[in-house]
Coordinates of C-alpha atoms (C1' of nucleotides) in Angstrom, one line a residue:
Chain A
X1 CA 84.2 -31.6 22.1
X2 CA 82.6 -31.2 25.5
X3 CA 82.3 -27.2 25.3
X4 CA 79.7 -25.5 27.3
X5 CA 77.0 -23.9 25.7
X6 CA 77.3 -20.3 25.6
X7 CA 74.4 -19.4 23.6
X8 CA 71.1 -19.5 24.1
X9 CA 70.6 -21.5 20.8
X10 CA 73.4 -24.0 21.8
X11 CA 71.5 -24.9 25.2
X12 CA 68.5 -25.6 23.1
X13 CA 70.5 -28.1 20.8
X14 CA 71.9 -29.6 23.6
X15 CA 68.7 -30.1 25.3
X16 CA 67.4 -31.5 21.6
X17 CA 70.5 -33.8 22.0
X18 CA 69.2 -35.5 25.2
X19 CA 65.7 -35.7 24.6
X20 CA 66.4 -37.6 21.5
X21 CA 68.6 -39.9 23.1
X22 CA 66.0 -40.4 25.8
X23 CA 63.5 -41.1 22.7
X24 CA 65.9 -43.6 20.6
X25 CA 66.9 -45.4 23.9
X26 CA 63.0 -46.0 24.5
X27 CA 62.4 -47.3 21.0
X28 CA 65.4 -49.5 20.7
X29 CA 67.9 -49.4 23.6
X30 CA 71.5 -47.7 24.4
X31 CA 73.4 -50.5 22.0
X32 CA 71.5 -50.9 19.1
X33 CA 71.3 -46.4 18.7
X34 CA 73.2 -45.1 16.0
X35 CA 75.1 -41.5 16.9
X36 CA 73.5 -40.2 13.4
X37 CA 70.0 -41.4 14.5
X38 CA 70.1 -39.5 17.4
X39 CA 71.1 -36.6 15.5
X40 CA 68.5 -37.3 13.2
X41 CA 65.7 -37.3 15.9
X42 CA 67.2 -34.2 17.3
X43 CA 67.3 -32.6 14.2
X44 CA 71.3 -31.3 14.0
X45 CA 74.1 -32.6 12.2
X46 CA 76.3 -35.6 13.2
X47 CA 79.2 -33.5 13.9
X48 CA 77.1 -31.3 16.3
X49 CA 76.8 -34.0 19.3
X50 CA 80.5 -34.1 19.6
X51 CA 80.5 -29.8 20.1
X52 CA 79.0 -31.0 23.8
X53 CA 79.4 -34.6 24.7
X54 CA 82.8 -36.5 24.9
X55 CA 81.3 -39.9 22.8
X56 CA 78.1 -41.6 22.2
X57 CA 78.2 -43.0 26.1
X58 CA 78.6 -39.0 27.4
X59 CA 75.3 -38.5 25.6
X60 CA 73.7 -41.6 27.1
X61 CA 74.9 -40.5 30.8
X62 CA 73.4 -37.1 30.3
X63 CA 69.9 -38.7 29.0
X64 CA 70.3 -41.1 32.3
X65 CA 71.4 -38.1 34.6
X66 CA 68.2 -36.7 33.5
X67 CA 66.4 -39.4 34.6
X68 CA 67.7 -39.6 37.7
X69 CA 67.4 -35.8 38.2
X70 CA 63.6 -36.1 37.4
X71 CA 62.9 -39.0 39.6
X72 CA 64.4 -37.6 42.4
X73 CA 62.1 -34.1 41.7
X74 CA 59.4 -36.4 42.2
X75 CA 60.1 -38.1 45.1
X76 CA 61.7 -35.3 47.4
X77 CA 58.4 -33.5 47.8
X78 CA 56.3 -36.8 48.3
X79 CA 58.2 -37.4 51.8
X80 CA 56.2 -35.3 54.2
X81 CA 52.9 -36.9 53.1
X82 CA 54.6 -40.0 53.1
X83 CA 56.4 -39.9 56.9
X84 CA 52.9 -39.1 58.2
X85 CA 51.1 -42.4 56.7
X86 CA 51.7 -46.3 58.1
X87 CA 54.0 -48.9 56.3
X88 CA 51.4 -50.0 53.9
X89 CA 49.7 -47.0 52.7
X90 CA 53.2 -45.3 52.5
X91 CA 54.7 -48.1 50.1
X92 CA 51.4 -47.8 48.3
X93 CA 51.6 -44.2 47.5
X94 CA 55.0 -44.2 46.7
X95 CA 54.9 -47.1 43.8
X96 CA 51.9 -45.9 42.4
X97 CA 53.3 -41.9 42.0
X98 CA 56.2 -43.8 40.6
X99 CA 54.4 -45.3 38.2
X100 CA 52.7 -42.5 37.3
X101 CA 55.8 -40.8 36.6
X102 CA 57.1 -43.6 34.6
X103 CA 53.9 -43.6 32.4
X104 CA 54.3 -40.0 31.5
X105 CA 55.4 -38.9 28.1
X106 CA 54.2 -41.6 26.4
X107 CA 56.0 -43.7 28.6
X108 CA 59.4 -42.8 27.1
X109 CA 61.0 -43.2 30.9
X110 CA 59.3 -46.8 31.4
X111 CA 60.3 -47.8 27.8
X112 CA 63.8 -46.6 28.9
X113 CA 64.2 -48.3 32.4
X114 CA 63.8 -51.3 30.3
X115 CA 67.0 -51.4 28.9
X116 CA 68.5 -48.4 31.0
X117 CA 68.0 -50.4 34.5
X118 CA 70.7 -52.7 32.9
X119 CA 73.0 -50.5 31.6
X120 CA 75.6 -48.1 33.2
X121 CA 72.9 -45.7 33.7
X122 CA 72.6 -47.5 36.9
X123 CA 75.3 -46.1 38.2
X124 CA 74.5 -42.7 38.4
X125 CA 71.6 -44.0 40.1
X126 CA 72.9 -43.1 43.6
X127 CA 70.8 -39.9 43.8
X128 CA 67.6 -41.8 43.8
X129 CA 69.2 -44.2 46.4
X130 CA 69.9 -41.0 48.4
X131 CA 66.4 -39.9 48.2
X132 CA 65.2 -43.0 49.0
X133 CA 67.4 -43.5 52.0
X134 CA 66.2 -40.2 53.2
X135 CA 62.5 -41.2 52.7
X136 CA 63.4 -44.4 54.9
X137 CA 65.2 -42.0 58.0
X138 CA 62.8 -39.2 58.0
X139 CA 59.9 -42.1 58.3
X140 CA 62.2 -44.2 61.6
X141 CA 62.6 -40.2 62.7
X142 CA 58.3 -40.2 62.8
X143 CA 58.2 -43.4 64.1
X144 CA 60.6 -43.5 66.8
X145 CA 59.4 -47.0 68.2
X146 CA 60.7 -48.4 64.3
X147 CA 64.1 -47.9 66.2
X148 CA 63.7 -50.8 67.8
X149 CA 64.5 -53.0 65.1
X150 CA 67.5 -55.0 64.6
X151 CA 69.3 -54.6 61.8
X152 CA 68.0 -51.2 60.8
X153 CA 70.7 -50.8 58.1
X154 CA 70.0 -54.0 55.9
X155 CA 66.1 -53.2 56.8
X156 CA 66.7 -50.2 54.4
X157 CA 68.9 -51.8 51.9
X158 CA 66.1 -54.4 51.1
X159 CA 63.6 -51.8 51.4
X160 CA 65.4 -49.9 48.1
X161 CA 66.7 -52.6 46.6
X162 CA 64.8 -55.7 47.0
X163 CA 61.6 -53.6 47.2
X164 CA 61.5 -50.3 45.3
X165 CA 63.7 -51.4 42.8
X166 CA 62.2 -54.9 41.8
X167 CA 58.7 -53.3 42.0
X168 CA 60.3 -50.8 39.2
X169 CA 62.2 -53.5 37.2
X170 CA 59.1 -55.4 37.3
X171 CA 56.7 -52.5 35.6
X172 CA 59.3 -52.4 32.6
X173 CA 58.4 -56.0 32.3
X174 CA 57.5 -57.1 28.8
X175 CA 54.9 -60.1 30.0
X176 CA 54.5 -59.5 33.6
X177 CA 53.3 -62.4 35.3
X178 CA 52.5 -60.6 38.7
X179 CA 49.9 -57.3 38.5
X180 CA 52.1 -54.8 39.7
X181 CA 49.0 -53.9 42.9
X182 CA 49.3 -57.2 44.2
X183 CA 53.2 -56.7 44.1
X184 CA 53.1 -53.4 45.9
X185 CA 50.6 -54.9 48.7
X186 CA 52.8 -58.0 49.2
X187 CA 55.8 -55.5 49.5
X188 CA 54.2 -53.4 51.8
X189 CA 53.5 -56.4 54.0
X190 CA 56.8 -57.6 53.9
X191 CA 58.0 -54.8 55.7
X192 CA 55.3 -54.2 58.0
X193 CA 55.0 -57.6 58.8
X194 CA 58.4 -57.6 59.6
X195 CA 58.3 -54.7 61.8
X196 CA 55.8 -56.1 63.8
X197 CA 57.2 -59.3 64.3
X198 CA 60.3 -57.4 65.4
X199 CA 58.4 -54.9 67.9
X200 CA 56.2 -57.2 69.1
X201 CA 56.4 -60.5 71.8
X202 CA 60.0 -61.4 71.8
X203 CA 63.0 -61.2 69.4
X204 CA 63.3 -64.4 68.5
X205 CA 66.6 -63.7 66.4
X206 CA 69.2 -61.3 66.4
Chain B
X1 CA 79.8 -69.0 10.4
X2 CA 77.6 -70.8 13.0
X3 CA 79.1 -74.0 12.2
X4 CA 78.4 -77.0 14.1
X5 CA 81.6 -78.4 15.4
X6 CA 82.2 -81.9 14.2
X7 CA 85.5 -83.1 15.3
X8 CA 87.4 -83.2 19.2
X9 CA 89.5 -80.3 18.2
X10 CA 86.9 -77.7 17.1
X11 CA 85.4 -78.5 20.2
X12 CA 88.1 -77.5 22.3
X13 CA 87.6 -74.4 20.1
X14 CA 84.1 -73.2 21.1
X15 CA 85.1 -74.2 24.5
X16 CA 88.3 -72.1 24.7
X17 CA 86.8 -69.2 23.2
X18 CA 83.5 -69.5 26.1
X19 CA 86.2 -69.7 28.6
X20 CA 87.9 -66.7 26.8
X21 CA 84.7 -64.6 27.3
X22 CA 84.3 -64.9 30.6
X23 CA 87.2 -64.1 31.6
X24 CA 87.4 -61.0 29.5
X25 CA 84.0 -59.9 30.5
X26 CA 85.6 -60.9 34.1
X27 CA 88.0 -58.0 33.2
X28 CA 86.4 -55.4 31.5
X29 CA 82.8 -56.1 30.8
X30 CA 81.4 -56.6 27.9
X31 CA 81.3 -53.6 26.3
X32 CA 84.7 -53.2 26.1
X33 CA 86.0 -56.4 25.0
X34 CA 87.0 -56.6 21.5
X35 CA 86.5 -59.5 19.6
X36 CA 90.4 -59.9 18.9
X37 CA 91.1 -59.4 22.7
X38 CA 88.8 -63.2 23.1
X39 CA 90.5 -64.5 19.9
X40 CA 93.9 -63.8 21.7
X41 CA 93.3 -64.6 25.3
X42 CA 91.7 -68.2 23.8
X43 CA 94.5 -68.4 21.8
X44 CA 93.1 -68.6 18.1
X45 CA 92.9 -66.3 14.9
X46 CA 90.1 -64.0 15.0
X47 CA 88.6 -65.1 11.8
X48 CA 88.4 -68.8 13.9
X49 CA 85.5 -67.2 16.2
X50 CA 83.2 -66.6 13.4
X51 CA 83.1 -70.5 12.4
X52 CA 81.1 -71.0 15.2
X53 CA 80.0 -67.9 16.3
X54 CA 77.5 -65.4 14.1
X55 CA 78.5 -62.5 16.1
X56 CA 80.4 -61.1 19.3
X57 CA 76.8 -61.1 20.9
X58 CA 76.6 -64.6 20.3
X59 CA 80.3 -65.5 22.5
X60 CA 78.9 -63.2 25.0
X61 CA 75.2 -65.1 25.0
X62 CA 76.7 -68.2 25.1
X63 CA 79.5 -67.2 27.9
X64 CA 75.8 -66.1 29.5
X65 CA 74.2 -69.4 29.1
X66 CA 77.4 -71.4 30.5
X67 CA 77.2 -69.0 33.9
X68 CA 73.3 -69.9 33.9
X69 CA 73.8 -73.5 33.5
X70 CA 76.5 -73.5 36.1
X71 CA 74.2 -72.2 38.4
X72 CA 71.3 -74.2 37.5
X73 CA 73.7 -77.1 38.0
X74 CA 74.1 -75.4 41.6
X75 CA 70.9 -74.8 42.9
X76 CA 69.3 -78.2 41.6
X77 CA 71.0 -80.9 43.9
X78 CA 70.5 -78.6 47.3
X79 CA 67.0 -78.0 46.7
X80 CA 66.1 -81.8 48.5
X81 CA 68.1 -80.5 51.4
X82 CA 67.1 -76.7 51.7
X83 CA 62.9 -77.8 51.6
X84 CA 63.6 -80.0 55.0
X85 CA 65.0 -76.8 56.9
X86 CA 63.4 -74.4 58.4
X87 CA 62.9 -70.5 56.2
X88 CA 65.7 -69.3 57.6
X89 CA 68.3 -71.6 57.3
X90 CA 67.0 -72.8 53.8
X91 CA 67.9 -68.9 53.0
X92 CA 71.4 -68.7 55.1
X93 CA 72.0 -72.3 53.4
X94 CA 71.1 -71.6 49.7
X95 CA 72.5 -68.1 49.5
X96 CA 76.1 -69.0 50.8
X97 CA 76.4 -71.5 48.6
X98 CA 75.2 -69.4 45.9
X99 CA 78.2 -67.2 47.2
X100 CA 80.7 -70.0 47.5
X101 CA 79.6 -70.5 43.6
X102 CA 80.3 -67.8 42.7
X103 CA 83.4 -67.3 44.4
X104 CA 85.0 -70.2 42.4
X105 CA 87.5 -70.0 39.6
X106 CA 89.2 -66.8 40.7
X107 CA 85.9 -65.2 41.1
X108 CA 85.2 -65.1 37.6
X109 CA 81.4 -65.6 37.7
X110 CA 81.1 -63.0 40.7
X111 CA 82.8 -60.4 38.6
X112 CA 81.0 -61.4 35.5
X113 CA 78.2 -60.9 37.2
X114 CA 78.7 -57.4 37.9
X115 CA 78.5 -56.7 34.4
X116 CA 76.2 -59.2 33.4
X117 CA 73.6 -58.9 35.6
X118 CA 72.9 -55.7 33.7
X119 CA 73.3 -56.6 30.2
X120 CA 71.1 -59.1 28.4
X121 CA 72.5 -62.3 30.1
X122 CA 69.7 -61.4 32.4
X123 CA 67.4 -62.0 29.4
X124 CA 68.6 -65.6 29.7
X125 CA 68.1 -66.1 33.4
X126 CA 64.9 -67.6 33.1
X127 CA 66.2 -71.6 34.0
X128 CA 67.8 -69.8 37.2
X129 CA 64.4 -68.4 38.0
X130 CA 62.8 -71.8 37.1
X131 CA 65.1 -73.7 39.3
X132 CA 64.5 -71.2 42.2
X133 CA 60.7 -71.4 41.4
X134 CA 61.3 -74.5 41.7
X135 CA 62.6 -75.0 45.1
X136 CA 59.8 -72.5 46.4
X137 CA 57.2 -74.8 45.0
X138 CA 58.8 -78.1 46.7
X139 CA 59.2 -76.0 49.7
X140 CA 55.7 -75.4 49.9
X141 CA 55.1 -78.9 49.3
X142 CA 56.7 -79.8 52.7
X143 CA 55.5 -77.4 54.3
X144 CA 51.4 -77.4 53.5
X145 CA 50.8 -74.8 56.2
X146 CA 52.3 -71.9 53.7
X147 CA 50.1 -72.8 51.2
X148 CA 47.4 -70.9 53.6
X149 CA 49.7 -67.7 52.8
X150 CA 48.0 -64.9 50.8
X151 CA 49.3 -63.6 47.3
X152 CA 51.6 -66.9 47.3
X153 CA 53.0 -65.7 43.1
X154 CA 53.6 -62.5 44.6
X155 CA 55.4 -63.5 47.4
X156 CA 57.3 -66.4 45.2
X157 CA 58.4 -62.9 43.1
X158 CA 59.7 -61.5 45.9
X159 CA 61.8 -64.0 47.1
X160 CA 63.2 -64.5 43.3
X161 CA 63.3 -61.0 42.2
X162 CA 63.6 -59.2 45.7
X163 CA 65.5 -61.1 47.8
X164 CA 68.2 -64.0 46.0
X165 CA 68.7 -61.8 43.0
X166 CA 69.2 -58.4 45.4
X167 CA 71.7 -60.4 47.5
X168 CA 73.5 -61.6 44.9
X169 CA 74.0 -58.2 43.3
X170 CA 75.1 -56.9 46.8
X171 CA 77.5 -59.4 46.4
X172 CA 79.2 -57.8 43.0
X173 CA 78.9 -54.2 44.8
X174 CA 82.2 -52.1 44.8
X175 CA 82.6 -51.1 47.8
X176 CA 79.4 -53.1 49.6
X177 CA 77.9 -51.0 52.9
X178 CA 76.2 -54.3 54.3
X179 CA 77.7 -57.1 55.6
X180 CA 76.4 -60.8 53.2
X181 CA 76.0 -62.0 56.4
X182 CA 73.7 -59.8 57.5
X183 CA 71.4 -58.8 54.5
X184 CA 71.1 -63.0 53.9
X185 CA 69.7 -63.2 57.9
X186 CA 67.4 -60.0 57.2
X187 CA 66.1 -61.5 54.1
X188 CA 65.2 -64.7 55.8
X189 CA 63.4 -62.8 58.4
X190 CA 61.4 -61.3 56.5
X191 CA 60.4 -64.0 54.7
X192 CA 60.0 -65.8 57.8
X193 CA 58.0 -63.0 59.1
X194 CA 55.8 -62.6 56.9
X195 CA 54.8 -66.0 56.8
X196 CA 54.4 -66.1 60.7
X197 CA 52.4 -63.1 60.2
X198 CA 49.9 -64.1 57.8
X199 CA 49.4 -68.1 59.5
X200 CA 48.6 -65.9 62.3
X201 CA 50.0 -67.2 65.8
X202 CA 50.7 -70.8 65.0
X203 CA 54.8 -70.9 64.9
X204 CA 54.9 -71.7 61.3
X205 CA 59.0 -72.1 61.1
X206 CA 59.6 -74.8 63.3
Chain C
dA1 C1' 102.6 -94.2 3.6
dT2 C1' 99.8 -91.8 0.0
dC3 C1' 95.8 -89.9 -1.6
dT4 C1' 91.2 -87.5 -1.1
dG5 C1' 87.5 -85.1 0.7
dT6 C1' 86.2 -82.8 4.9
dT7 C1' 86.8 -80.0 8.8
dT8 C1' 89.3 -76.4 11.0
dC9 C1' 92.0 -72.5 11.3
dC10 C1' 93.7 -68.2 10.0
dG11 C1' 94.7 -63.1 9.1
dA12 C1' 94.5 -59.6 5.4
dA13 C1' 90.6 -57.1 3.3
dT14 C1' 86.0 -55.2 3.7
dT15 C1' 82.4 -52.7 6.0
dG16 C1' 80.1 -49.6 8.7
dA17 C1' 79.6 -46.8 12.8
dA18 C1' 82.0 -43.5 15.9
dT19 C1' 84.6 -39.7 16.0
dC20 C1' 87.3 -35.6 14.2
dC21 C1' 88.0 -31.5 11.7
dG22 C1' 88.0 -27.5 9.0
dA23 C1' 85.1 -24.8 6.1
dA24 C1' 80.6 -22.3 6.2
dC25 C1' 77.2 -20.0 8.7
dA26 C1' 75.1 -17.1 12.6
dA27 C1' 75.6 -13.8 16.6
dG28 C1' 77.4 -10.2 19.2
dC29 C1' 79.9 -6.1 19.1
dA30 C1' 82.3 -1.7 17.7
Chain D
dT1 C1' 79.7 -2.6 8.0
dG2 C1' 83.7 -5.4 9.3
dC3 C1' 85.7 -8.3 12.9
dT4 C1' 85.6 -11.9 16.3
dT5 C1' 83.8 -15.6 18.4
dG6 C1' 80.3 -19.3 18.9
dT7 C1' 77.8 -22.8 16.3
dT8 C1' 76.7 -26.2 12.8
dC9 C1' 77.6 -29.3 9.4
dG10 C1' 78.8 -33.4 6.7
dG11 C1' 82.8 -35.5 4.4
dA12 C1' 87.3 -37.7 5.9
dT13 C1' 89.4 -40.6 9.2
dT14 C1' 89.8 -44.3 12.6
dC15 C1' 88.9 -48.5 14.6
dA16 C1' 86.5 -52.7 15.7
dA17 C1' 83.4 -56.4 13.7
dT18 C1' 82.8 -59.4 10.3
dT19 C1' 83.9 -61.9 5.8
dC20 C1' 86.4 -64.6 2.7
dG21 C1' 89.5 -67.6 0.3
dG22 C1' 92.8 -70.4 0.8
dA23 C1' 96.3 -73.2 3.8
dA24 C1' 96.8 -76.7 7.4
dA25 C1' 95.1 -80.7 10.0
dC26 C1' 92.4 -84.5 10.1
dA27 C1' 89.8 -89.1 9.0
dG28 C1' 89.2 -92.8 6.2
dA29 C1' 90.2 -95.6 2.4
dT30 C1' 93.6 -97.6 -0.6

DNA sequence: ATCTGTTTCCGAATTGAATCCGAACAAGCA
DNA sequence: TGCTTGTTCGGATTCAATTCGGAAACAGAT
């Protein structure tokens, strides 16, 4: 239990291991996947998941760290184009690479965010916070008059969390009642609307 | 199994073992309550929560739609008051009572929901998001000049999905980085904001 | 109060999935 | 080839969820 591959043929069964989980956890969710299905979909033996992962959940974590560890691939190299653009465009290009990414591989990482934006999974999302939070500095560091705003923080925690992440959430929807372009424009006038309301005339808060 | 109760007693029953739920997803989340852990802490055998029960999902599902009624209950009575305020102060108003909700009963609804806004209590949200759909609607009512807003359902999702819900996970954060205070004041700025923003110069908050 | 049918309660027994383990199988090495 | 170590397997074990059959509490009638 939780050895580390040695072998060659060992790093391919574990990488079997948490590709299948990613596929069961798309068709069915975390809770209602069997340990022996997952073996089944990889292909090995029962007893082999326990050789690598601790329980069920360590298997689940890995297929989430994955996830985590791909999204962030994608997003690191997006934020030079990204700095150089204005609020709108910028939100614009980032959701729509994001979905991208989430449609590919026949969607297995949209099918999962469906049940795996609930689940614990969510806590190792911190990474993708990170990148995100670096997206958000490097673009204030580009435009320094942004600076200006109050509450520069808070700004950024809605931008992840009340932005980003509900656009996300919503495109793992079952019957979405919004089209996710007419989210992404709202949400990139949210905060550029904000912004200028802040920069310009007076502050009328504080 | 999945009987209806019938007499005083049994009643107390089903209520015991909601209350028991709660407060053992209050403690550990869901995952990790046993069914015997909610037959003890309500005080019964464990064979007594299947008379009225079909499963542990349905205690849990139920424990769900008592924290969903509560709030329902909540939001319902202030909405007459919140659509006569200003955006702001509807926001500042609504979400610290939402808080001061939550902070009842030894906090056991704010640390249920740190579990349960991930599992699938969220499936059964939908009267919360009616009630607050609701408020948004009569809002707009009283104040006719909104309805000149753009993308109004996508804005209505934002304050929903994007702005109550994302304050009120903050608020069953660990170790939260932003003050409530300040994330509820941002939130109703940009709201506000936007609104300004799009009515053009007319002062459209009062 | 006693009897009778109904409701409620219980906890030992059953079931099924998660996990462990030791034998069998492959790889590396001398 | 024989030896050692890494890997796989699936039956055996464990543990929680659920069932079941009967005991206790109740309501209503006599």
């Amino acid at each position: 239990m939780a050895r580390k591959p040695k072998q060659q043929r060992s790093k391919a069964t574990v990488d079997a291991i948490v590709e299948a989980a990613l596929i069961a956890i798309a068709r069915q969710g975390p809770s209602a996947t069997t340990a022996r299905q997952v073996a089944d979909i990889a292909g090995i033996g029962v007893g082999s998941l326990y050789e690598y992962f601790e329980d069920k959940d360590a298997i689940f974590n890995a297929a989430g760290a994955r996830f985590v560890d791909d999204t962030v691939a994608m997003i690191k190299p997006l934020i030079p184009e990204l700095v150089r653009m204005n609020i709108r465009d910028a939100v614009s290009k980032l959701l729509f690479t994001f979905r991208d990414f989430l449609e590919e591989n026949n969607q297995i990482y949209l099918k999962c965010a469906r049940h795996a934006f609930s689940q614990d999974m969510v806590m190792h999302q911190e990474p993708i916070n990170r990148a995100l939070m670096d997206l958000f500095t490097q673009y204030l560091m580009h435009h320094p008059e942004l600076l200006r705003m109050p509450n520069i923080p808070a700004v950024a925690y809605f931008y992840i969390n009340g932005g980003i992440f509900t656009v996300i959430r919503h495109l793992s929807e079952e019957k979405p009642t919004q089209s996710f372009e007419e989210l992404t424009m709202v949400f990139g006038d949210f905060l550029a609307s904000y912004a200028e309301h802040k920069l310009g005339a007076s502050n009328a808060t504080q």
